[in-house]
Amino acid sequence: MVGIVLVSHSRSIAEGAAELARQMGGEDVRIETAGGLDSPDQVIGTDAALVVQAIERAWSEDGVLVLMDLGSAVLSAEMALDLLPDGQRDRVLLTAAPFVEGAVAAAVSARIGSTLEQVAAEAQGGLSAKAVHLGAVAPPAEMPPGTGDDAGGSATAEFVVRTAHGLHARPAALLVRTASSFDADVNVTNLDTGRGPVSARSLNAVATLGVTKGQRVEASASGPQAREAIDALRELADRNFDERDEEERPEPTPVVRRGVSAAVAGRTLTGLPASPGVAVGEVRLFRAPSLEVRHATSRGAQEELRALNEALSAARRDIERQRSTAAGRAGAYRAAIFDAHLLLLDDVAIVGAAREGIASGESAAVAWHDAIEAVATTWENIADEYQRARAADVRSVGTQVLARLLGVEVPKPRLEAPGVLVAPDLAPADAAALDRSTALGVATAFGGPTSHAAVLARALGIPAVVGLGADVLDVAEGTNVALDGDAGIVVPDPDAETVGAFEARRRARADTDRAARKRAAEQAITRDGVVIEVAANVGSLDDVAQALDQGADGVGLFRTEFLFLDREDAPTEDEQEAAYRAAAVALDGRPMLVRTLDAGADKPLPYLAEPDEPNPFLGVRGLRLGLMRPDVLDVQLRALVRVAADHPVRVMFPMVATLAELRAARAAIDRAANAVADSGDRVAERLEVGAMIEVPSAALGADRLAPEVDFFSLGTNDLSQYVLAADRGNERVAALADALHPAVLELIRRTAHAAAAGGIWAGVCGELAGDPLATPLLIGLGVRELSMSAPAIPHVKHAVRETDLDAADALAAKALSLSSASEVRELLRTRADS
Ligand code: PEP
Ligand code: MG
């Protein structure tokens, strides 16, 4: 198979284009990149030696096609060619093909086994679809259909393309790959526009048909496998080209439109439930306004550079504050997005470009604005709809710095009058700034239920629906809407019947809220007398205060990563001891369950200097990292052992996958206790030790882990992502990683039963624990402790008081017999309504 090398002066551009090309061509195509210089932090520049290395990695006897972007990339690629040995140089082609479109077309062509010359020709024609689409050129006559070798017969089929964007790049690539995998000549025609026929072996040709959603395509094949090819294409169309559009989610939720009258049901917009509750109010559209910079003129390079540096420092402080607010409300895991924002402030592609602009006479504001726009636009252009979040992050950070430079306030979605905030998506900082008294509800076009907007809306008690699609942005400012955050729907312009039903639900919920808050500080006991410990997830001392305020029985998850983030080196034993001690003192005798450092994966700590990993979520994270780095784990355990001498501290380990790991972790505790005792300090007589159950192997082997520990705490966030093989941070599959999936529930049941059999308790500290709808279900599954973000505590305690064990057992048995998360959610909702 022909290999492909992408040479860009920007490492991110090269890697971004490669990612896109791989999506189209598949992982088998060898696509290598050479971007930036030969040093991790020099991401801009080109280096002929790196190009040679990339060619060698991509090498096969079929040859290598090299695509370049502009400037020095071309020179470096030419120089690299000179450096290659003679036998290799002849099979390496440099092409003037467009970088992104060419890479995509080349990848698809290479994947179907085309020759180097054919791959080069496809790459070269990469712009044709765009040109035809934009009307720059007529549909190509130079892309002839296949020759129609009839030996073996012919076949034809007609199908309708139903993907949201028609035969856009990804489905078109799949069509080409499918058609080319048969010994047949396949041609396709757009029956609605009459374009074609064109060869189905060419991505460019297929793309120039301009097939949009709902259009009919005719595929005709000739040759020995004509019938098989046509059948496969028809099947592909039936499978909707494996696309997951807004309308075709992985697991469609049968939305219950409670309270929506038949008269308005037809205009209901469906998204994903993100924060429970209902709201009725007028639409307040928020699109972050762009700040005007063109009037800013340079006061001299030195002055402008100084202004830029000051604005960067001020923005850094702002973002650090936002991170600590978000961490307090939603946990350190969710707050990690702000670390990415901080990195952008150091990104050489942005800051370097801005400094260059200043040096060439621009004001800091103009130079920064242009640098941000260039990077954001790059992301926007190479990323699909779901990936735009990256551009939004860049712009969000850009706006904060720019506002500092211009001496104006950062535009925030502050609602002048109460209403439902409608936005494309909300930046984390925007969501954190929402005021519950004016933001009655939040509806976003994009983003998933684990997005920061959603997490913060939940923390603030604001009903929210996300991922409604662009249609929600067309609802006019001021239009009345009814929003149901439980069902994930928005009804524009509801009639009186619908408004009445929604208002009644809102009032009932408010009454329950009041009742729940009144009794928040009391113990939560089921109707039949079982005490359920309802504790808080915290990341800092501030969180502990908030937890107590909400009636927490203790801390059920202290995410200690927070102490380790955003530092030059790990906190010392003394620093850690002081932090844990302060929290324990504030808890005043209530239990404090501390999780040892859960770094790695999405929470890397630069100063640990761990190598990059291809699959960080399956790599060295959590306890694995602790065991590989006893220098870090032992310090933390010694600090905890010291505090445990005076306070009820429980210690647990994240990401336990095997018994051997757990035993090694226990040995580390013994080591720490001995060290503290040797130093002459007091050691607790007994320290409760637990395992987090968030890896399927731990849940399945819980009966073997139980004798080794005092408790289990189920991390359902990670457990769901590992059980369903769906990255919890990837909104494209976020709906799949649903902790209510019966497969996850079955593992919770097994874990809780293994705990009971072993005489220990099992709790849940993932997001699921904070959902009052799930409370009876979890109790029925055998869970006896629940830990959550502080605002959920009164509601979960209320739900515990409404539960009796027999009914909970029956509910759990019923849930386990269902086949999807949406069916379970429906069961819980119906029960709550009855
Ligand atoms: C979990 O995985 O459910 C959990 C509580 O841990 P975290 O969200 O911090 O990974
Ligand atoms: Mg976890």
mmCIF file of N, CA, C and O in Angstrom, residues 513-557:
data_model
loop_
_atom_site.group_PDB
_atom_site.id
_atom_site.type_symbol
_atom_site.label_atom_id
_atom_site.label_comp_id
_atom_site.label_asym_id
_atom_site.label_seq_id
_atom_site.Cartn_x
_atom_site.Cartn_y
_atom_site.Cartn_z
ATOM 1 N N ASP A 513 -37.851 20.322 46.602
ATOM 2 C CA ASP A 513 -36.521 20.909 46.896
ATOM 3 C C ASP A 513 -36.513 21.526 48.286
ATOM 4 O O ASP A 513 -35.592 21.331 49.070
ATOM 5 N N ARG A 514 -37.561 22.305 48.551
ATOM 6 C CA ARG A 514 -37.627 22.989 49.845
ATOM 7 C C ARG A 514 -37.648 21.974 50.987
ATOM 8 O O ARG A 514 -36.898 22.078 51.949
ATOM 9 N N ALA A 515 -38.494 20.939 50.794
ATOM 10 C CA ALA A 515 -38.605 19.914 51.847
ATOM 11 C C ALA A 515 -37.255 19.219 52.028
ATOM 12 O O ALA A 515 -36.821 18.968 53.163
ATOM 13 N N ALA A 516 -36.603 18.918 50.921
ATOM 14 C CA ALA A 516 -35.318 18.202 50.985
ATOM 15 C C ALA A 516 -34.275 19.048 51.699
ATOM 16 O O ALA A 516 -33.517 18.558 52.547
ATOM 17 N N ARG A 517 -34.245 20.325 51.379
ATOM 18 C CA ARG A 517 -33.239 21.210 51.981
ATOM 19 C C ARG A 517 -33.443 21.342 53.500
ATOM 20 O O ARG A 517 -32.489 21.400 54.257
ATOM 21 N N LYS A 518 -34.688 21.375 53.875
ATOM 22 C CA LYS A 518 -35.002 21.537 55.294
ATOM 23 C C LYS A 518 -34.400 20.401 56.134
ATOM 24 O O LYS A 518 -33.946 20.618 57.250
ATOM 25 N N ARG A 519 -34.393 19.197 55.557
ATOM 26 C CA ARG A 519 -33.932 18.040 56.334
ATOM 27 C C ARG A 519 -32.532 17.578 55.899
ATOM 28 O O ARG A 519 -32.115 16.466 56.225
ATOM 29 N N ALA A 520 -31.820 18.456 55.188
ATOM 30 C CA ALA A 520 -30.536 18.040 54.589
ATOM 31 C C ALA A 520 -29.538 17.539 55.623
ATOM 32 O O ALA A 520 -28.777 16.611 55.357
ATOM 33 N N ALA A 521 -29.537 18.150 56.796
ATOM 34 C CA ALA A 521 -28.497 17.791 57.771
ATOM 35 C C ALA A 521 -28.808 16.500 58.523
ATOM 36 O O ALA A 521 -27.943 15.939 59.184
ATOM 37 N N GLU A 522 -30.071 16.024 58.388
ATOM 38 C CA GLU A 522 -30.418 14.781 59.104
ATOM 39 C C GLU A 522 -29.869 13.570 58.370
ATOM 40 O O GLU A 522 -29.634 13.611 57.169
ATOM 41 N N GLN A 523 -29.715 12.477 59.107
ATOM 42 C CA GLN A 523 -29.291 11.232 58.491
ATOM 43 C C GLN A 523 -30.308 10.779 57.446
ATOM 44 O O GLN A 523 -31.502 11.061 57.599
ATOM 45 N N ALA A 524 -29.863 10.071 56.439
ATOM 46 C CA ALA A 524 -30.803 9.539 55.451
ATOM 47 C C ALA A 524 -31.089 8.080 55.785
ATOM 48 O O ALA A 524 -30.180 7.248 55.758
ATOM 49 N N ILE A 525 -32.359 7.827 56.134
ATOM 50 C CA ILE A 525 -32.740 6.465 56.540
ATOM 51 C C ILE A 525 -33.926 6.031 55.679
ATOM 52 O O ILE A 525 -34.883 6.803 55.504
ATOM 53 N N THR A 526 -33.863 4.850 55.136
ATOM 54 C CA THR A 526 -34.968 4.380 54.292
ATOM 55 C C THR A 526 -36.212 4.165 55.147
ATOM 56 O O THR A 526 -36.127 4.110 56.378
ATOM 57 N N ARG A 527 -37.342 3.980 54.484
ATOM 58 C CA ARG A 527 -38.605 3.790 55.228
ATOM 59 C C ARG A 527 -38.510 2.625 56.198
ATOM 60 O O ARG A 527 -39.131 2.619 57.242
ATOM 61 N N ASP A 528 -37.728 1.614 55.799
ATOM 62 C CA ASP A 528 -37.629 0.447 56.667
ATOM 63 C C ASP A 528 -36.373 0.465 57.524
ATOM 64 O O ASP A 528 -35.884 -0.570 57.973
ATOM 65 N N GLY A 529 -35.787 1.638 57.698
ATOM 66 C CA GLY A 529 -34.773 1.786 58.740
ATOM 67 C C GLY A 529 -33.323 1.519 58.364
ATOM 68 O O GLY A 529 -32.468 1.385 59.232
ATOM 69 N N VAL A 530 -33.010 1.456 57.070
ATOM 70 C CA VAL A 530 -31.605 1.237 56.689
ATOM 71 C C VAL A 530 -30.926 2.597 56.515
ATOM 72 O O VAL A 530 -31.420 3.455 55.779
ATOM 73 N N VAL A 531 -29.795 2.770 57.212
ATOM 74 C CA VAL A 531 -29.086 4.053 57.110
ATOM 75 C C VAL A 531 -28.197 4.034 55.862
ATOM 76 O O VAL A 531 -27.427 3.101 55.642
ATOM 77 N N ILE A 532 -28.354 5.062 55.050
ATOM 78 C CA ILE A 532 -27.492 5.192 53.871
ATOM 79 C C ILE A 532 -26.610 6.415 54.110
ATOM 80 O O ILE A 532 -27.119 7.512 54.366
ATOM 81 N N GLU A 533 -25.301 6.228 54.024
ATOM 82 C CA GLU A 533 -24.406 7.371 54.221
ATOM 83 C C GLU A 533 -24.405 8.197 52.939
ATOM 84 O O GLU A 533 -24.179 7.663 51.846
ATOM 85 N N VAL A 534 -24.700 9.467 53.059
ATOM 86 C CA VAL A 534 -24.728 10.344 51.883
ATOM 87 C C VAL A 534 -23.606 11.370 52.054
ATOM 88 O O VAL A 534 -23.679 12.258 52.911
ATOM 89 N N ALA A 535 -22.567 11.215 51.264
ATOM 90 C CA ALA A 535 -21.352 12.008 51.458
ATOM 91 C C ALA A 535 -21.059 12.858 50.228
ATOM 92 O O ALA A 535 -21.779 12.805 49.235
ATOM 93 N N ALA A 536 -19.987 13.639 50.354
ATOM 94 C CA ALA A 536 -19.688 14.600 49.284
ATOM 95 C C ALA A 536 -18.388 14.260 48.561
ATOM 96 O O ALA A 536 -17.448 13.749 49.155
ATOM 97 N N ASN A 537 -18.361 14.588 47.269
ATOM 98 C CA ASN A 537 -17.121 14.534 46.497
ATOM 99 C C ASN A 537 -16.473 15.911 46.597
ATOM 100 O O ASN A 537 -17.123 16.921 46.314
ATOM 101 N N VAL A 538 -15.235 15.956 47.005
ATOM 102 C CA VAL A 538 -14.578 17.261 47.165
ATOM 103 C C VAL A 538 -13.203 17.241 46.506
ATOM 104 O O VAL A 538 -12.654 16.180 46.214
ATOM 105 N N GLY A 539 -12.684 18.455 46.293
ATOM 106 C CA GLY A 539 -11.338 18.568 45.738
ATOM 107 C C GLY A 539 -10.508 19.565 46.508
ATOM 108 O O GLY A 539 -9.335 19.744 46.218
ATOM 109 N N SER A 540 -11.131 20.231 47.459
ATOM 110 C CA SER A 540 -10.401 21.264 48.187
ATOM 111 C C SER A 540 -11.108 21.553 49.513
ATOM 112 O O SER A 540 -12.221 21.077 49.757
ATOM 113 N N LEU A 541 -10.463 22.386 50.299
ATOM 114 C CA LEU A 541 -11.037 22.766 51.589
ATOM 115 C C LEU A 541 -12.352 23.543 51.398
ATOM 116 O O LEU A 541 -13.315 23.354 52.143
ATOM 117 N N ASP A 542 -12.389 24.386 50.375
ATOM 118 C CA ASP A 542 -13.620 25.145 50.103
ATOM 119 C C ASP A 542 -14.781 24.196 49.861
ATOM 120 O O ASP A 542 -15.917 24.430 50.285
ATOM 121 N N ASP A 543 -14.484 23.120 49.131
ATOM 122 C CA ASP A 543 -15.545 22.156 48.830
ATOM 123 C C ASP A 543 -16.079 21.531 50.108
ATOM 124 O O ASP A 543 -17.260 21.198 50.200
ATOM 125 N N VAL A 544 -15.187 21.326 51.078
ATOM 126 C CA VAL A 544 -15.632 20.688 52.330
ATOM 127 C C VAL A 544 -16.656 21.590 53.005
ATOM 128 O O VAL A 544 -17.707 21.124 53.477
ATOM 129 N N ALA A 545 -16.391 22.888 53.014
ATOM 130 C CA ALA A 545 -17.330 23.824 53.638
ATOM 131 C C ALA A 545 -18.686 23.749 52.929
ATOM 132 O O ALA A 545 -19.745 23.690 53.576
ATOM 133 N N GLN A 546 -18.639 23.714 51.597
ATOM 134 C CA GLN A 546 -19.895 23.648 50.838
ATOM 135 C C GLN A 546 -20.624 22.333 51.128
ATOM 136 O O GLN A 546 -21.850 22.302 51.265
ATOM 137 N N ALA A 547 -19.846 21.265 51.251
ATOM 138 C CA ALA A 547 -20.438 19.949 51.519
ATOM 139 C C ALA A 547 -21.176 19.965 52.857
ATOM 140 O O ALA A 547 -22.311 19.477 52.966
ATOM 141 N N LEU A 548 -20.545 20.542 53.867
ATOM 142 C CA LEU A 548 -21.170 20.580 55.194
ATOM 143 C C LEU A 548 -22.433 21.424 55.142
ATOM 144 O O LEU A 548 -23.455 21.094 55.748
ATOM 145 N N ASP A 549 -22.338 22.490 54.379
ATOM 146 C CA ASP A 549 -23.475 23.380 54.216
ATOM 147 C C ASP A 549 -24.682 22.644 53.628
ATOM 148 O O ASP A 549 -25.831 22.942 53.935
ATOM 149 N N GLN A 550 -24.406 21.688 52.770
ATOM 150 C CA GLN A 550 -25.488 20.946 52.122
ATOM 151 C C GLN A 550 -25.889 19.707 52.911
ATOM 152 O O GLN A 550 -26.670 18.899 52.431
ATOM 153 N N GLY A 551 -25.289 19.509 54.069
ATOM 154 C CA GLY A 551 -25.713 18.392 54.920
ATOM 155 C C GLY A 551 -24.960 17.091 54.713
ATOM 156 O O GLY A 551 -25.484 16.021 55.050
ATOM 157 N N ALA A 552 -23.756 17.156 54.178
ATOM 158 C CA ALA A 552 -23.003 15.916 53.931
ATOM 159 C C ALA A 552 -22.726 15.162 55.228
ATOM 160 O O ALA A 552 -22.413 15.767 56.252
ATOM 161 N N ASP A 553 -22.834 13.822 55.161
ATOM 162 C CA ASP A 553 -22.494 13.003 56.326
ATOM 163 C C ASP A 553 -20.978 12.849 56.454
ATOM 164 O O ASP A 553 -20.490 12.308 57.440
ATOM 165 N N GLY A 554 -20.267 13.255 55.449
ATOM 166 C CA GLY A 554 -18.811 13.141 55.454
ATOM 167 C C GLY A 554 -18.308 13.358 54.039
ATOM 168 O O GLY A 554 -19.060 13.836 53.173
ATOM 169 N N VAL A 555 -17.058 13.015 53.800
ATOM 170 C CA VAL A 555 -16.513 13.084 52.444
ATOM 171 C C VAL A 555 -16.378 11.651 51.936
ATOM 172 O O VAL A 555 -15.783 10.805 52.603
ATOM 173 N N GLY A 556 -16.979 11.385 50.782
ATOM 174 C CA GLY A 556 -16.937 10.032 50.224
ATOM 175 C C GLY A 556 -15.936 9.888 49.108
ATOM 176 O O GLY A 556 -15.659 8.805 48.629
ATOM 177 N N LEU A 557 -15.408 11.042 48.662
ATOM 178 C CA LEU A 557 -14.355 11.012 47.635
ATOM 179 C C LEU A 557 -13.609 12.338 47.697
ATOM 180 O O LEU A 557 -14.163 13.382 47.377
#
